[in-house]
PDB file of N, CA and C and ligand atoms in Angstrom:
ATOM      1  N   MET A 881       0.838  -1.189   0.000  1.00 61.00           N
ATOM      2  CA  MET A 881       0.000   0.000   0.000  1.00 61.00           C
ATOM      3  C   MET A 881       0.876   1.242   0.000  1.00 61.00           C
ATOM      4  N   SER A 882       1.879   1.242   0.847  1.00 60.00           N
ATOM      5  CA  SER A 882       2.721   2.439   0.887  1.00 60.00           C
ATOM      6  C   SER A 882       3.831   2.330  -0.140  1.00 60.00           C
ATOM      7  N   ARG A 883       3.761   3.163  -1.160  1.00 66.00           N
ATOM      8  CA  ARG A 883       4.796   3.133  -2.188  1.00 66.00           C
ATOM      9  C   ARG A 883       5.575   4.427  -2.200  1.00 66.00           C
ATOM     10  N   VAL A 884       5.716   5.014  -1.068  1.00 59.00           N
ATOM     11  CA  VAL A 884       6.512   6.240  -0.992  1.00 59.00           C
ATOM     12  C   VAL A 884       7.979   5.891  -1.223  1.00 59.00           C
ATOM     13  N   PRO A 885       8.725   6.797  -1.788  1.00 59.00           N
ATOM     14  CA  PRO A 885      10.152   6.526  -2.013  1.00 59.00           C
ATOM     15  C   PRO A 885      10.863   6.221  -0.697  1.00 59.00           C
ATOM     16  N   ALA A 886      11.722   5.206  -0.754  1.00 58.00           N
ATOM     17  CA  ALA A 886      12.459   4.846   0.451  1.00 58.00           C
ATOM     18  C   ALA A 886      13.583   5.836   0.682  1.00 58.00           C
ATOM     19  N   ARG A 887      13.241   6.924   1.241  1.00 54.00           N
ATOM     20  CA  ARG A 887      14.239   7.973   1.418  1.00 54.00           C
ATOM     21  C   ARG A 887      14.059   8.619   2.775  1.00 54.00           C
ATOM     22  N   ALA A 888      14.769   8.110   3.753  1.00 48.00           N
ATOM     23  CA  ALA A 888      14.631   8.636   5.105  1.00 48.00           C
ATOM     24  C   ALA A 888      15.361   9.961   5.237  1.00 48.00           C
ATOM     25  N   PRO A 889      14.760  10.918   5.871  1.00 53.00           N
ATOM     26  CA  PRO A 889      15.397  12.219   6.031  1.00 53.00           C
ATOM     27  C   PRO A 889      16.562  12.188   7.000  1.00 53.00           C
ATOM     28  N   ASN A 890      17.664  12.700   6.571  1.00 60.00           N
ATOM     29  CA  ASN A 890      18.821  12.911   7.448  1.00 60.00           C
ATOM     30  C   ASN A 890      19.505  11.643   7.944  1.00 60.00           C
ATOM     31  N   VAL A 891      18.998  10.492   7.543  1.00 56.00           N
ATOM     32  CA  VAL A 891      19.618   9.263   8.015  1.00 56.00           C
ATOM     33  C   VAL A 891      19.961   8.394   6.816  1.00 56.00           C
ATOM     34  N   HIS A 892      21.159   7.905   6.814  1.00 57.00           N
ATOM     35  CA  HIS A 892      21.544   7.054   5.702  1.00 57.00           C
ATOM     36  C   HIS A 892      20.743   5.753   5.714  1.00 57.00           C
ATOM     37  N   PRO A 893      20.312   5.322   4.566  1.00 50.00           N
ATOM     38  CA  PRO A 893      19.510   4.098   4.487  1.00 50.00           C
ATOM     39  C   PRO A 893      20.358   2.825   4.493  1.00 50.00           C
ATOM     40  N   GLY A 894      19.720   1.750   4.778  1.00 49.00           N
ATOM     41  CA  GLY A 894      20.330   0.449   4.567  1.00 49.00           C
ATOM     42  C   GLY A 894      21.464   0.083   5.478  1.00 49.00           C
ATOM     43  N   CYS A 895      21.259   0.155   6.747  1.00 48.00           N
ATOM     44  CA  CYS A 895      22.361  -0.207   7.632  1.00 48.00           C
ATOM     45  C   CYS A 895      21.885  -1.053   8.792  1.00 48.00           C
ATOM     46  N   ARG A 896      20.843  -1.795   8.577  1.00 48.00           N
ATOM     47  CA  ARG A 896      20.301  -2.540   9.706  1.00 48.00           C
ATOM     48  C   ARG A 896      21.136  -3.774  10.016  1.00 48.00           C
ATOM     49  N   ASN A 897      21.889  -4.232   9.044  1.00 45.00           N
ATOM     50  CA  ASN A 897      22.601  -5.486   9.249  1.00 45.00           C
ATOM     51  C   ASN A 897      24.053  -5.298   9.660  1.00 45.00           C
ATOM     52  N   VAL A 898      24.398  -4.059   9.887  1.00 43.00           N
ATOM     53  CA  VAL A 898      25.772  -3.819  10.317  1.00 43.00           C
ATOM     54  C   VAL A 898      25.955  -4.298  11.755  1.00 43.00           C
ATOM     55  N   PRO A 899      26.963  -5.112  11.964  1.00 42.00           N
ATOM     56  CA  PRO A 899      27.184  -5.620  13.327  1.00 42.00           C
ATOM     57  C   PRO A 899      27.634  -4.508  14.265  1.00 42.00           C
ATOM     58  N   ARG A 900      27.436  -4.777  15.502  1.00 47.00           N
ATOM     59  CA  ARG A 900      27.777  -3.811  16.529  1.00 47.00           C
ATOM     60  C   ARG A 900      29.286  -3.615  16.579  1.00 47.00           C
ATOM     61  N   ILE A 901      29.699  -2.357  16.627  1.00 48.00           N
ATOM     62  CA  ILE A 901      31.130  -2.063  16.701  1.00 48.00           C
ATOM     63  C   ILE A 901      31.430  -1.427  18.043  1.00 48.00           C
ATOM     64  N   GLY A 902      32.175  -2.126  18.843  1.00 55.00           N
ATOM     65  CA  GLY A 902      32.454  -1.595  20.168  1.00 55.00           C
ATOM     66  C   GLY A 902      33.914  -1.259  20.360  1.00 55.00           C
ATOM     67  N   ASP A 903      34.787  -1.934  19.620  1.00 55.00           N
ATOM     68  CA  ASP A 903      36.218  -1.751  19.833  1.00 55.00           C
ATOM     69  C   ASP A 903      36.856  -0.889  18.752  1.00 55.00           C
ATOM     70  N   GLY A 904      36.031  -0.264  17.956  1.00 55.00           N
ATOM     71  CA  GLY A 904      36.563   0.568  16.877  1.00 55.00           C
ATOM     72  C   GLY A 904      36.688   2.026  17.268  1.00 55.00           C
ATOM     73  N   GLY A 905      36.369   2.313  18.508  1.00 64.00           N
ATOM     74  CA  GLY A 905      36.461   3.690  18.945  1.00 64.00           C
ATOM     75  C   GLY A 905      35.214   4.497  18.655  1.00 64.00           C
ATOM     76  N   PHE A 906      34.209   3.835  18.127  1.00 70.00           N
ATOM     77  CA  PHE A 906      32.970   4.549  17.845  1.00 70.00           C
ATOM     78  C   PHE A 906      32.118   4.657  19.099  1.00 70.00           C
ATOM     79  N   GLU A 907      31.552   5.823  19.283  1.00 75.00           N
ATOM     80  CA  GLU A 907      30.506   5.923  20.282  1.00 75.00           C
ATOM     81  C   GLU A 907      29.320   5.136  19.765  1.00 75.00           C
ATOM     82  N   GLU A 908      28.660   4.449  20.634  1.00 83.00           N
ATOM     83  CA  GLU A 908      27.503   3.700  20.170  1.00 83.00           C
ATOM     84  C   GLU A 908      26.281   4.597  20.154  1.00 83.00           C
ATOM     85  N   LEU A 909      26.383   5.584  19.292  1.00 88.00           N
ATOM     86  CA  LEU A 909      25.280   6.513  19.096  1.00 88.00           C
ATOM     87  C   LEU A 909      25.015   6.625  17.607  1.00 88.00           C
ATOM     88  N   CYS A 910      23.745   6.735  17.265  1.00 89.00           N
ATOM     89  CA  CYS A 910      23.368   6.876  15.869  1.00 89.00           C
ATOM     90  C   CYS A 910      23.265   8.360  15.539  1.00 89.00           C
ATOM     91  N   HIS A 911      24.321   8.895  14.947  1.00 91.00           N
ATOM     92  CA  HIS A 911      24.312  10.306  14.578  1.00 91.00           C
ATOM     93  C   HIS A 911      23.531  10.502  13.291  1.00 91.00           C
ATOM     94  N   LEU A 912      23.026  11.708  13.149  1.00 92.00           N
ATOM     95  CA  LEU A 912      22.305  12.039  11.930  1.00 92.00           C
ATOM     96  C   LEU A 912      23.193  12.885  11.041  1.00 92.00           C
ATOM     97  N   VAL A 913      23.079  12.681   9.728  1.00 92.00           N
ATOM     98  CA  VAL A 913      23.866  13.467   8.790  1.00 92.00           C
ATOM     99  C   VAL A 913      22.959  14.030   7.705  1.00 92.00           C
ATOM    100  N   THR A 914      23.497  14.974   6.960  1.00 90.00           N
ATOM    101  CA  THR A 914      22.754  15.525   5.831  1.00 90.00           C
ATOM    102  C   THR A 914      23.334  14.968   4.537  1.00 90.00           C
ATOM    103  N   GLU A 915      22.583  15.076   3.472  1.00 90.00           N
ATOM    104  CA  GLU A 915      23.085  14.613   2.175  1.00 90.00           C
ATOM    105  C   GLU A 915      24.257  15.465   1.709  1.00 90.00           C
ATOM    106  N   GLU A 916      24.230  16.725   2.104  1.00 92.00           N
ATOM    107  CA  GLU A 916      25.292  17.628   1.662  1.00 92.00           C
ATOM    108  C   GLU A 916      26.623  17.301   2.319  1.00 92.00           C
ATOM    109  N   ASP A 917      26.547  16.792   3.560  1.00 92.00           N
ATOM    110  CA  ASP A 917      27.775  16.545   4.292  1.00 92.00           C
ATOM    111  C   ASP A 917      27.665  15.253   5.086  1.00 92.00           C
ATOM    112  N   PRO A 918      27.738  14.127   4.376  1.00 90.00           N
ATOM    113  CA  PRO A 918      27.490  12.828   5.020  1.00 90.00           C
ATOM    114  C   PRO A 918      28.580  12.393   5.980  1.00 90.00           C
ATOM    115  N   ASP A 919      29.682  13.132   6.003  1.00 92.00           N
ATOM    116  CA  ASP A 919      30.764  12.745   6.904  1.00 92.00           C
ATOM    117  C   ASP A 919      30.766  13.549   8.198  1.00 92.00           C
ATOM    118  N   THR A 920      29.850  14.493   8.292  1.00 94.00           N
ATOM    119  CA  THR A 920      29.774  15.294   9.504  1.00 94.00           C
ATOM    120  C   THR A 920      28.365  15.209  10.075  1.00 94.00           C
ATOM    121  N   ALA A 921      28.285  14.792  11.308  1.00 94.00           N
ATOM    122  CA  ALA A 921      26.966  14.681  11.934  1.00 94.00           C
ATOM    123  C   ALA A 921      26.401  16.062  12.209  1.00 94.00           C
ATOM    124  N   LEU A 922      25.105  16.111  12.404  1.00 94.00           N
ATOM    125  CA  LEU A 922      24.451  17.388  12.687  1.00 94.00           C
ATOM    126  C   LEU A 922      25.027  18.037  13.934  1.00 94.00           C
ATOM    127  N   CYS A 923      25.475  17.223  14.856  1.00 93.00           N
ATOM    128  CA  CYS A 923      26.023  17.759  16.104  1.00 93.00           C
ATOM    129  C   CYS A 923      27.468  18.206  15.928  1.00 93.00           C
ATOM    130  N   GLY A 924      28.003  18.035  14.725  1.00 94.00           N
ATOM    131  CA  GLY A 924      29.351  18.520  14.457  1.00 94.00           C
ATOM    132  C   GLY A 924      30.405  17.432  14.535  1.00 94.00           C
ATOM    133  N   ARG A 925      30.025  16.257  14.913  1.00 91.00           N
ATOM    134  CA  ARG A 925      30.983  15.168  15.068  1.00 91.00           C
ATOM    135  C   ARG A 925      31.402  14.615  13.703  1.00 91.00           C
ATOM    136  N   ASP A 926      32.670  14.294  13.573  1.00 92.00           N
ATOM    137  CA  ASP A 926      33.149  13.670  12.350  1.00 92.00           C
ATOM    138  C   ASP A 926      32.754  12.202  12.376  1.00 92.00           C
ATOM    139  N   VAL A 927      31.898  11.816  11.464  1.00 91.00           N
ATOM    140  CA  VAL A 927      31.394  10.448  11.463  1.00 91.00           C
ATOM    141  C   VAL A 927      31.910   9.664  10.265  1.00 91.00           C
ATOM    142  N   THR A 928      33.039  10.096   9.732  1.00 91.00           N
ATOM    143  CA  THR A 928      33.634   9.365   8.625  1.00 91.00           C
ATOM    144  C   THR A 928      33.915   7.929   9.042  1.00 91.00           C
ATOM    145  N   GLY A 929      33.421   6.992   8.271  1.00 88.00           N
ATOM    146  CA  GLY A 929      33.665   5.593   8.581  1.00 88.00           C
ATOM    147  C   GLY A 929      32.661   4.993   9.538  1.00 88.00           C
ATOM    148  N   TYR A 930      31.772   5.828  10.052  1.00 86.00           N
ATOM    149  CA  TYR A 930      30.741   5.290  10.929  1.00 86.00           C
ATOM    150  C   TYR A 930      29.813   4.368  10.149  1.00 86.00           C
ATOM    151  N   PRO A 931      29.296   3.356  10.800  1.00 80.00           N
ATOM    152  CA  PRO A 931      28.245   2.555  10.159  1.00 80.00           C
ATOM    153  C   PRO A 931      26.993   3.402  10.010  1.00 80.00           C
ATOM    154  N   TRP A 932      26.191   3.060   9.041  1.00 76.00           N
ATOM    155  CA  TRP A 932      24.969   3.817   8.791  1.00 76.00           C
ATOM    156  C   TRP A 932      23.789   3.157   9.469  1.00 76.00           C
ATOM    157  N   ASN A 933      23.006   3.980  10.126  1.00 77.00           N
ATOM    158  CA  ASN A 933      21.832   3.482  10.856  1.00 77.00           C
ATOM    159  C   ASN A 933      22.158   2.309  11.765  1.00 77.00           C
ATOM    160  N   PRO A 934      23.116   2.460  12.626  1.00 80.00           N
ATOM    161  CA  PRO A 934      23.419   1.379  13.565  1.00 80.00           C
ATOM    162  C   PRO A 934      22.294   1.250  14.575  1.00 80.00           C
ATOM    163  N   PRO A 935      22.204   0.063  15.184  1.00 85.00           N
ATOM    164  CA  PRO A 935      21.118  -0.186  16.159  1.00 85.00           C
ATOM    165  C   PRO A 935      21.436   0.429  17.505  1.00 85.00           C
ATOM    166  N   TRP A 936      21.841   1.669  17.465  1.00 86.00           N
ATOM    167  CA  TRP A 936      22.212   2.367  18.690  1.00 86.00           C
ATOM    168  C   TRP A 936      21.211   3.468  18.949  1.00 86.00           C
ATOM    169  N   PRO A 937      21.209   3.990  20.150  1.00 89.00           N
ATOM    170  CA  PRO A 937      20.311   5.114  20.445  1.00 89.00           C
ATOM    171  C   PRO A 937      20.690   6.333  19.607  1.00 89.00           C
ATOM    172  N   ARG A 938      19.698   7.110  19.241  1.00 90.00           N
ATOM    173  CA  ARG A 938      19.954   8.312  18.464  1.00 90.00           C
ATOM    174  C   ARG A 938      20.713   9.332  19.303  1.00 90.00           C
ATOM    175  N   CYS A 939      21.617  10.023  18.640  1.00 91.00           N
ATOM    176  CA  CYS A 939      22.385  11.082  19.286  1.00 91.00           C
ATOM    177  C   CYS A 939      21.449  12.230  19.643  1.00 91.00           C
ATOM    178  N   GLU A 940      21.415  12.583  20.905  1.00 92.00           N
ATOM    179  CA  GLU A 940      20.497  13.626  21.358  1.00 92.00           C
ATOM    180  C   GLU A 940      20.838  14.967  20.711  1.00 92.00           C
ATOM    181  N   ALA A 941      22.110  15.238  20.569  1.00 93.00           N
ATOM    182  CA  ALA A 941      22.519  16.511  19.982  1.00 93.00           C
ATOM    183  C   ALA A 941      22.068  16.607  18.529  1.00 93.00           C
ATOM    184  N   CYS A 942      22.242  15.513  17.799  1.00 93.00           N
ATOM    185  CA  CYS A 942      21.796  15.492  16.407  1.00 93.00           C
ATOM    186  C   CYS A 942      20.287  15.691  16.326  1.00 93.00           C
ATOM    187  N   LEU A 943      19.568  15.039  17.202  1.00 93.00           N
ATOM    188  CA  LEU A 943      18.117  15.164  17.193  1.00 93.00           C
ATOM    189  C   LEU A 943      17.704  16.596  17.476  1.00 93.00           C
ATOM    190  N   ALA A 944      18.401  17.221  18.407  1.00 95.00           N
ATOM    191  CA  ALA A 944      18.076  18.605  18.752  1.00 95.00           C
ATOM    192  C   ALA A 944      18.293  19.517  17.543  1.00 95.00           C
ATOM    193  N   VAL A 945      19.400  19.302  16.851  1.00 94.00           N
ATOM    194  CA  VAL A 945      19.675  20.123  15.668  1.00 94.00           C
ATOM    195  C   VAL A 945      18.644  19.852  14.582  1.00 94.00           C
ATOM    196  N   ALA A 946      18.298  18.586  14.406  1.00 92.00           N
ATOM    197  CA  ALA A 946      17.319  18.223  13.385  1.00 92.00           C
ATOM    198  C   ALA A 946      15.978  18.885  13.672  1.00 92.00           C
ATOM    199  N   ARG A 947      15.612  18.900  14.930  1.00 93.00           N
ATOM    200  CA  ARG A 947      14.349  19.555  15.296  1.00 93.00           C
ATOM    201  C   ARG A 947      14.412  21.028  14.969  1.00 93.00           C
ATOM    202  N   GLY A 948      15.550  21.629  15.225  1.00 93.00           N
ATOM    203  CA  GLY A 948      15.702  23.061  14.959  1.00 93.00           C
ATOM    204  C   GLY A 948      15.597  23.363  13.478  1.00 93.00           C
ATOM    205  N   GLN A 949      16.158  22.444  12.653  1.00 80.00           N
ATOM    206  CA  GLN A 949      16.129  22.664  11.211  1.00 80.00           C
ATOM    207  C   GLN A 949      14.721  22.528  10.670  1.00 80.00           C
ATOM    208  N   LEU A 950      13.934  21.712  11.313  1.00 69.00           N
ATOM    209  CA  LEU A 950      12.561  21.527  10.848  1.00 69.00           C
ATOM    210  C   LEU A 950      11.677  22.712  11.205  1.00 69.00           C
ATOM    211  N   ASN A 951      12.175  23.534  12.042  1.00 68.00           N
ATOM    212  CA  ASN A 951      11.357  24.626  12.543  1.00 68.00           C
ATOM    213  C   ASN A 951      11.153  25.727  11.507  1.00 68.00           C
TER     214      ASN A 951
HETATM  215 ZN1   ZN B1374      25.379  13.440  16.924  1.00 79.30          ZN
END
């Protein structure tokens, strides 16, 4: 029924199967990025090499910025 384009805002698609990374130095937070700058999270963090859409809690700072942008 829903045939909307699979295009999630601000979050990279297709990363549900990425295994948990704990020893790579990554914070286990799911940062949000923009299409214009996919290597920098909304909160300003460099997320180069981060897994996309990891099964981690969303970064509060990124969410706050995203809310502000929607305003
Ligand atoms: Zn963040």
